[in-house]
PDB file of C-alpha atoms in Angstrom:
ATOM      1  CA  UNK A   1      22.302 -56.248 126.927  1.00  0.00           C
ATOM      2  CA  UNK A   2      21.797 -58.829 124.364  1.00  0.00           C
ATOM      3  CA  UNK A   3      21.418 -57.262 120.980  1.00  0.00           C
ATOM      4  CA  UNK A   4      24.403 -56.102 119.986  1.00  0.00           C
ATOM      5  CA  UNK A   5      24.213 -52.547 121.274  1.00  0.00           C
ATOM      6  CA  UNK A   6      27.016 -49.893 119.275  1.00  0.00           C
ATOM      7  CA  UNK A   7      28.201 -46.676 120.410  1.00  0.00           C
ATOM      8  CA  UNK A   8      29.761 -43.237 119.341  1.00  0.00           C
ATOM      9  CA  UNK A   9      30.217 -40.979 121.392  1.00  0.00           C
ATOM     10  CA  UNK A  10      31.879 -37.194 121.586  1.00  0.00           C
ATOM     11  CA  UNK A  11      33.448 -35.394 124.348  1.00  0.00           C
ATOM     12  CA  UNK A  12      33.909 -31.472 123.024  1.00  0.00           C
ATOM     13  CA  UNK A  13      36.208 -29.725 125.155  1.00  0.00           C
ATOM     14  CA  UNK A  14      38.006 -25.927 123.679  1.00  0.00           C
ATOM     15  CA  UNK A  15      39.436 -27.205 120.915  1.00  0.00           C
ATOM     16  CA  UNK A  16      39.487 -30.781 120.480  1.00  0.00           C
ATOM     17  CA  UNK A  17      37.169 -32.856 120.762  1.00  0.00           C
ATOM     18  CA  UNK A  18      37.691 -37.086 121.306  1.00  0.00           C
ATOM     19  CA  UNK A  19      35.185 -39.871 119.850  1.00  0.00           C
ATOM     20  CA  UNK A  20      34.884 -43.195 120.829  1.00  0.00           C
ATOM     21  CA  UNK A  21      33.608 -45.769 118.659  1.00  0.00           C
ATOM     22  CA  UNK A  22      32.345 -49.319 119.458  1.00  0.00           C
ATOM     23  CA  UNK A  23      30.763 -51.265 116.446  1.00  0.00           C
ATOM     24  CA  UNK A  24      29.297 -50.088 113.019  1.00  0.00           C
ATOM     25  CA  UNK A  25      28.089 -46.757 114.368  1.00  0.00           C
ATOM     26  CA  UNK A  26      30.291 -44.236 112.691  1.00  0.00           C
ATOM     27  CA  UNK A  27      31.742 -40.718 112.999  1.00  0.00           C
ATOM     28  CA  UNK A  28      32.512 -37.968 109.879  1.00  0.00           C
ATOM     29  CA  UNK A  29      33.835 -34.625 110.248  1.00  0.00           C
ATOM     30  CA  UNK A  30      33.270 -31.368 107.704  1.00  0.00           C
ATOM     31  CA  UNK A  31      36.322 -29.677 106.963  1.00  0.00           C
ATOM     32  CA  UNK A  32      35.625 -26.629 104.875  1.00  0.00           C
ATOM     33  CA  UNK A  33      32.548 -29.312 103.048  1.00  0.00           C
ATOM     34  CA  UNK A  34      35.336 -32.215 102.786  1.00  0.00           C
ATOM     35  CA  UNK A  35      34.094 -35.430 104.741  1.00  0.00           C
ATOM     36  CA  UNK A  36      36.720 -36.876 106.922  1.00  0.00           C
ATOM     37  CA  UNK A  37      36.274 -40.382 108.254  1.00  0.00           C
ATOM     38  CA  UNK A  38      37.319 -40.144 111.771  1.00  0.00           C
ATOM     39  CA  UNK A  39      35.774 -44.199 113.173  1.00  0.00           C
ATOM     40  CA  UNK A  40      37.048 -47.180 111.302  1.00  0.00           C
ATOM     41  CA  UNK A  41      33.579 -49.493 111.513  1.00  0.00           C
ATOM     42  CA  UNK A  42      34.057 -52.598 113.963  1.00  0.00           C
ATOM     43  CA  UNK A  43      32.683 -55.042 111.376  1.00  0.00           C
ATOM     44  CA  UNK A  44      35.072 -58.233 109.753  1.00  0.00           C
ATOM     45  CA  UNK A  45      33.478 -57.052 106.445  1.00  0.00           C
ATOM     46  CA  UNK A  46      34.736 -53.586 107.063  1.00  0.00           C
ATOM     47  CA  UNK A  47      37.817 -53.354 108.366  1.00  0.00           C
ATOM     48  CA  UNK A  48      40.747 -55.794 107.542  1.00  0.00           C
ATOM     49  CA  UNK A  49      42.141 -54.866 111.221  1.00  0.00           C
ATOM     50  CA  UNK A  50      38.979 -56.666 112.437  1.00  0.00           C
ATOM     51  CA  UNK A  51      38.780 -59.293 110.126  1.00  0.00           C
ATOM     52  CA  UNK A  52      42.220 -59.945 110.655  1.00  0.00           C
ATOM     53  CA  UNK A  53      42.098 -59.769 115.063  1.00  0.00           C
ATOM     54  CA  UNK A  54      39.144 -62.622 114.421  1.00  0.00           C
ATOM     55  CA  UNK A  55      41.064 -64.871 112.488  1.00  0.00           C
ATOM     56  CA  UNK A  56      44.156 -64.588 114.589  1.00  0.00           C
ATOM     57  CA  UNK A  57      41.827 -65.766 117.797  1.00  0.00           C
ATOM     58  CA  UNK A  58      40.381 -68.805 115.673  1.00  0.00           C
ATOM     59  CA  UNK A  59      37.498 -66.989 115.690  1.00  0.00           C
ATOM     60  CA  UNK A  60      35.148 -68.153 112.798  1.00  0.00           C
ATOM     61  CA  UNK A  61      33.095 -65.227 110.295  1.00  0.00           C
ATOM     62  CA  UNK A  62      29.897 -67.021 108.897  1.00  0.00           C
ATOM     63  CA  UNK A  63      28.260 -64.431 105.820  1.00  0.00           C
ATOM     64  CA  UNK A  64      30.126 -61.174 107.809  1.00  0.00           C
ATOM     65  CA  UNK A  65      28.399 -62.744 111.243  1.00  0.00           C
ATOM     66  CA  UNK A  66      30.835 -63.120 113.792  1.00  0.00           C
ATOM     67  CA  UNK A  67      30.714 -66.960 115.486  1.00  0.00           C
ATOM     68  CA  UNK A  68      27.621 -66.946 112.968  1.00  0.00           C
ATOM     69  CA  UNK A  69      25.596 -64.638 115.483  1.00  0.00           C
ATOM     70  CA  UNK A  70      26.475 -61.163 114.786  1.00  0.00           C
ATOM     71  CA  UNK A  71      27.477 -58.643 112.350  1.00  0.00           C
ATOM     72  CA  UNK A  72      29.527 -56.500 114.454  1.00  0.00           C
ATOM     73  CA  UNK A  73      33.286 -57.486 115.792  1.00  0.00           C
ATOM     74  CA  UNK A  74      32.925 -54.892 118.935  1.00  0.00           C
ATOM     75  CA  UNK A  75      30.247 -54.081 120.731  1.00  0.00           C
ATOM     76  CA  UNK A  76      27.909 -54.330 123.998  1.00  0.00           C
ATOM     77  CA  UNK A  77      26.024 -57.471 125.139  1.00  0.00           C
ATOM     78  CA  UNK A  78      26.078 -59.945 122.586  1.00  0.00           C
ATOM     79  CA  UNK A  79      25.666 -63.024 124.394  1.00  0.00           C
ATOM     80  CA  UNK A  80      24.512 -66.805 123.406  1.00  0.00           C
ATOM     81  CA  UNK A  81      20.907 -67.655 124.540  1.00  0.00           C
ATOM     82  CA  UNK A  82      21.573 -70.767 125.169  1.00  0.00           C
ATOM     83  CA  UNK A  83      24.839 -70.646 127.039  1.00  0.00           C
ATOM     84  CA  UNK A  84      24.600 -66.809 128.439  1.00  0.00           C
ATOM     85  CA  UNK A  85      28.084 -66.592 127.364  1.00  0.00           C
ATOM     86  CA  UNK A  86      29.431 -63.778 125.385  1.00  0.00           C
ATOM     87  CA  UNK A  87      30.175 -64.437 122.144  1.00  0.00           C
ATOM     88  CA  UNK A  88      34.133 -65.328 121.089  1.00  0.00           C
ATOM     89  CA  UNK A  89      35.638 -62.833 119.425  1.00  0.00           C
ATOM     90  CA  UNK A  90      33.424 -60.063 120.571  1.00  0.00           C
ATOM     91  CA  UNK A  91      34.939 -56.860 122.620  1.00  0.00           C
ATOM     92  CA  UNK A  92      33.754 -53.681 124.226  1.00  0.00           C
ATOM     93  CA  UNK A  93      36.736 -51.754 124.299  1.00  0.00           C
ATOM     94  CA  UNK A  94      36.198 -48.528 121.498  1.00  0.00           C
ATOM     95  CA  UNK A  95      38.727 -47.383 119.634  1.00  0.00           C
ATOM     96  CA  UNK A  96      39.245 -43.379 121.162  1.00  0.00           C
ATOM     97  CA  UNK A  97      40.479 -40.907 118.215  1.00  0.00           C
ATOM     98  CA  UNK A  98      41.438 -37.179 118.677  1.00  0.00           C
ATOM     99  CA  UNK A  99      39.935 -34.443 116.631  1.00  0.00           C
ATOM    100  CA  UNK A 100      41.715 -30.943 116.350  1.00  0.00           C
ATOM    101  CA  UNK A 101      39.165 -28.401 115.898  1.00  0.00           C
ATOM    102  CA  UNK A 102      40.475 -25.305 113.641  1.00  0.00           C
ATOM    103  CA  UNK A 103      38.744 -22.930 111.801  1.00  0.00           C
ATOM    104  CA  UNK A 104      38.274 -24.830 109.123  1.00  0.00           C
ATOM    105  CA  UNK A 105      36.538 -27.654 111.199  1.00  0.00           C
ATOM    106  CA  UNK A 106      32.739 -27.105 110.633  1.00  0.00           C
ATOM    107  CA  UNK A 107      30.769 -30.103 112.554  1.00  0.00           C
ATOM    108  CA  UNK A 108      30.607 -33.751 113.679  1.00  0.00           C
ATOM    109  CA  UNK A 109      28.268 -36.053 111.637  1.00  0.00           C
ATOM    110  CA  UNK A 110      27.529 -39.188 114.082  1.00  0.00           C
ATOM    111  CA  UNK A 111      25.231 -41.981 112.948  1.00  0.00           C
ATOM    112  CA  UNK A 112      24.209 -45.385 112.723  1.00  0.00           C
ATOM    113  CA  UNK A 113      25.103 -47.937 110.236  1.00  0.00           C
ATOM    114  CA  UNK A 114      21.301 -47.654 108.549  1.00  0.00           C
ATOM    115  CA  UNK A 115      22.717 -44.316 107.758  1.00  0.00           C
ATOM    116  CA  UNK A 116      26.084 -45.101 106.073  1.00  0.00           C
ATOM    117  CA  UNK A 117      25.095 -48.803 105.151  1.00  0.00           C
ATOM    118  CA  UNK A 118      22.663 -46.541 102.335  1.00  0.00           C
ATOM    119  CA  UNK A 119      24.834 -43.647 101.984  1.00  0.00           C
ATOM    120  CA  UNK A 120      28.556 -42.890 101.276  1.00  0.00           C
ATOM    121  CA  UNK A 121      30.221 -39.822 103.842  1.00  0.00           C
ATOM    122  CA  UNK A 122      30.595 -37.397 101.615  1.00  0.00           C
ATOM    123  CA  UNK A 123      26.414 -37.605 100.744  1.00  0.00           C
ATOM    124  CA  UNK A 124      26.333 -37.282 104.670  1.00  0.00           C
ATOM    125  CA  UNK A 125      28.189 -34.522 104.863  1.00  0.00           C
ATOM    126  CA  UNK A 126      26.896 -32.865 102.222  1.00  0.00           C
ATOM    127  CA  UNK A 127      22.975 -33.468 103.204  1.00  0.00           C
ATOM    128  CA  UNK A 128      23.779 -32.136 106.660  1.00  0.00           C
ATOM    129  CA  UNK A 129      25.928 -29.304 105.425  1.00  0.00           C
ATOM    130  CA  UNK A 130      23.446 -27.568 102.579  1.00  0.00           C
ATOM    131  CA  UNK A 131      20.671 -27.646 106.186  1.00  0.00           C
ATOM    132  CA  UNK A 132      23.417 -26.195 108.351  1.00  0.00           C
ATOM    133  CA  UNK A 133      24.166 -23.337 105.239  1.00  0.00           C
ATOM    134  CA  UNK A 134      20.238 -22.555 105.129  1.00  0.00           C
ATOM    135  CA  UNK A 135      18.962 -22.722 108.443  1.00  0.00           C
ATOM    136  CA  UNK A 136      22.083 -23.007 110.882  1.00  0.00           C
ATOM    137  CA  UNK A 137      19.724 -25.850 112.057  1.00  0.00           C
ATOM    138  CA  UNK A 138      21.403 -29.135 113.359  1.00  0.00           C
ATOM    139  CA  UNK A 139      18.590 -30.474 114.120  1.00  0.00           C
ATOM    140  CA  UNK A 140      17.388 -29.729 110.473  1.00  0.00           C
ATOM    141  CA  UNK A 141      20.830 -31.041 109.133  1.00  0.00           C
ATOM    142  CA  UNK A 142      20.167 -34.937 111.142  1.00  0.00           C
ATOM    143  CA  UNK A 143      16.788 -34.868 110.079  1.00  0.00           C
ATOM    144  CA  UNK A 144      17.501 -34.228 106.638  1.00  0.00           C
ATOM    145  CA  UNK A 145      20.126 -36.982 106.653  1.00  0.00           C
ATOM    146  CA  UNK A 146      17.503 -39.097 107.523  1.00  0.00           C
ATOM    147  CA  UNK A 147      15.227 -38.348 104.834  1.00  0.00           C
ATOM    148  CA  UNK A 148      18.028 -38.957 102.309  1.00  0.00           C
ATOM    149  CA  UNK A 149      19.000 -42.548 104.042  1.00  0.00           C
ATOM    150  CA  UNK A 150      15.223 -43.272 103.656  1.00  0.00           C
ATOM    151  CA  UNK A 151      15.151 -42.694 100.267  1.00  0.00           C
ATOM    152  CA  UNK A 152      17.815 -45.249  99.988  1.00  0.00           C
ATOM    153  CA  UNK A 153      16.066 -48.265 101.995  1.00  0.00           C
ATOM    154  CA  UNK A 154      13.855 -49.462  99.986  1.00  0.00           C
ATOM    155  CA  UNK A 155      13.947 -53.150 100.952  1.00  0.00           C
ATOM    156  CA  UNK A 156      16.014 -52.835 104.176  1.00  0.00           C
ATOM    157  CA  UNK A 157      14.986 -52.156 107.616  1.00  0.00           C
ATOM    158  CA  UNK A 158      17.944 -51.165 109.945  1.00  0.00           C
ATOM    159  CA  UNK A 159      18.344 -48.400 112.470  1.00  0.00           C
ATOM    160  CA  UNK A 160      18.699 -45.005 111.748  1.00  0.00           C
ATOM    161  CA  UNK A 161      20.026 -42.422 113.682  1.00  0.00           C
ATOM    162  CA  UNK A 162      21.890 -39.382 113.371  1.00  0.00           C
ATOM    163  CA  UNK A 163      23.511 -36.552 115.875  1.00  0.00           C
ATOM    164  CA  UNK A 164      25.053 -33.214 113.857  1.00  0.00           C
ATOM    165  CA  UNK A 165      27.400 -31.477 116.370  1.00  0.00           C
ATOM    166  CA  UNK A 166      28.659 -27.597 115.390  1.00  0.00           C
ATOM    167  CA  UNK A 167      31.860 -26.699 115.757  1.00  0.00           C
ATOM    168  CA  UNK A 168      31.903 -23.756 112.996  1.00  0.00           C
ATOM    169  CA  UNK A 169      28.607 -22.864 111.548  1.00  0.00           C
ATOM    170  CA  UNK A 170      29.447 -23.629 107.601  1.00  0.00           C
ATOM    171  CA  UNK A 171      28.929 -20.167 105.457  1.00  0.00           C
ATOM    172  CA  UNK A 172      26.040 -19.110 104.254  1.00  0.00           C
ATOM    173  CA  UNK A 173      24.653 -20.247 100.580  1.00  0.00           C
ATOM    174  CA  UNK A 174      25.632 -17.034  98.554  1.00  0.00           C
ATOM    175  CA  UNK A 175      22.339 -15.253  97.550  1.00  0.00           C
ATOM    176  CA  UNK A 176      21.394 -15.436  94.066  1.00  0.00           C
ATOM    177  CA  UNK A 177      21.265 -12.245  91.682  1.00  0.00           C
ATOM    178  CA  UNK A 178      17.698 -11.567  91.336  1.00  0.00           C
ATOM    179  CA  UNK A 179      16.689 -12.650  88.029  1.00  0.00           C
ATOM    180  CA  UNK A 180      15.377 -10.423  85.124  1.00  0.00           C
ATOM    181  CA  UNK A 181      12.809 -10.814  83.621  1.00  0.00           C
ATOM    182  CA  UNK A 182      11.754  -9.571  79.748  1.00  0.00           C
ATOM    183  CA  UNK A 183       8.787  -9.816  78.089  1.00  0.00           C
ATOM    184  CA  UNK A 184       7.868 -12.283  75.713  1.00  0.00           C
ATOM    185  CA  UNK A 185       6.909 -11.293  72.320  1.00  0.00           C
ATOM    186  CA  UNK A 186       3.647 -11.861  71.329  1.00  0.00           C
ATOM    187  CA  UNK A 187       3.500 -15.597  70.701  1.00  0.00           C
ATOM    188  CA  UNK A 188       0.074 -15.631  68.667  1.00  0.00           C
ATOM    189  CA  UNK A 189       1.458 -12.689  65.984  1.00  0.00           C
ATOM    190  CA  UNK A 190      -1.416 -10.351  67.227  1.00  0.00           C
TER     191      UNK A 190
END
């Protein structure tokens, strides 16, 4: 692998489920509609921890690129054309994070950064969430949170991908009081 390759990825087991992140992919969870980040991005212009692990191993960050080749400080492949050596600074270890699911704990929102690099979590969240409310659709709930990051790209071109795991379907929208309706007096004065 040469490009760069990211990862999330969720094991669901009872009650918990675990998420490991490698790169700028991300994971966001719905608790009762509230977006909680659960990844920290692998990126020296998003994470201080990163930026910080770089500069400790002399590692130099061109424009965000680390060694001037890539954008991401973790990840798979990666490797210099020339040289077929990986690039310094780069690692493939993920960070692993917990997730306690309660009640409260509707679903998983994992995606790619051409999802959160046009919007912010809580648009996500709340994109997938008003699907999941209507239809009980995932699949519905990803696709419209790719529709929303496209209507955010104009001018970029990045990957977009998105994966909506259930954990508690989110309530249903409350129905609406039908609406009366009166008659209009006569407009003309006939």
């Amino acid at each position: 692998i040469t490009s760069g390759t990211t990862a999330c990825v969720t094991l669901w087991k009872g009650s918990e489920a675990f998420v490991a992140n490698l790169g700028d992919s991300r994971a966001i969870v719905s608790v009762d509609g509230a977006a909680q980040p659960i990844t920290t991005d692998h990126a020296p212009e998003k994470s201080e921890d990163e930026a910080k692990r770089l500069q400790d191993l002399g590692v130099e960050v061109r424009k965000g690129y680390v060694a001037g080749l890539v954008a991401v400080s973790r990840a798979f492949g990666d490797v210099r054309l020339e040289t077929k050596a990986k690039v310094e600074g780069l690692l493939a270890s993920p960070d692993i994070f917990r997730i306690d699911i309660e009640s409260k704990t509707e679903f998983l929102v994992m995606a790619s950064d051409g999802i959160f690099d046009c919007l912010k979590n809580q648009h996500v969240l709340s994109n997938a969430r008003r699907v999941l409310r209507q239809t009980q659709s995932p699949e519905g709930a990803a696709a419209n949170v790719i529709r929303a990051s496209g209507d955010h790209q104009i001018g970029k071109s990045d990957n977009s991908s998105v994966m909506v795991i259930v954990f508690n379907m989110p309530p249903p929208l409350p129905k609406r009081a039908p609406i009366r309706q009166a008659a209009l007096p006569n407009l003309n004065g006939r």
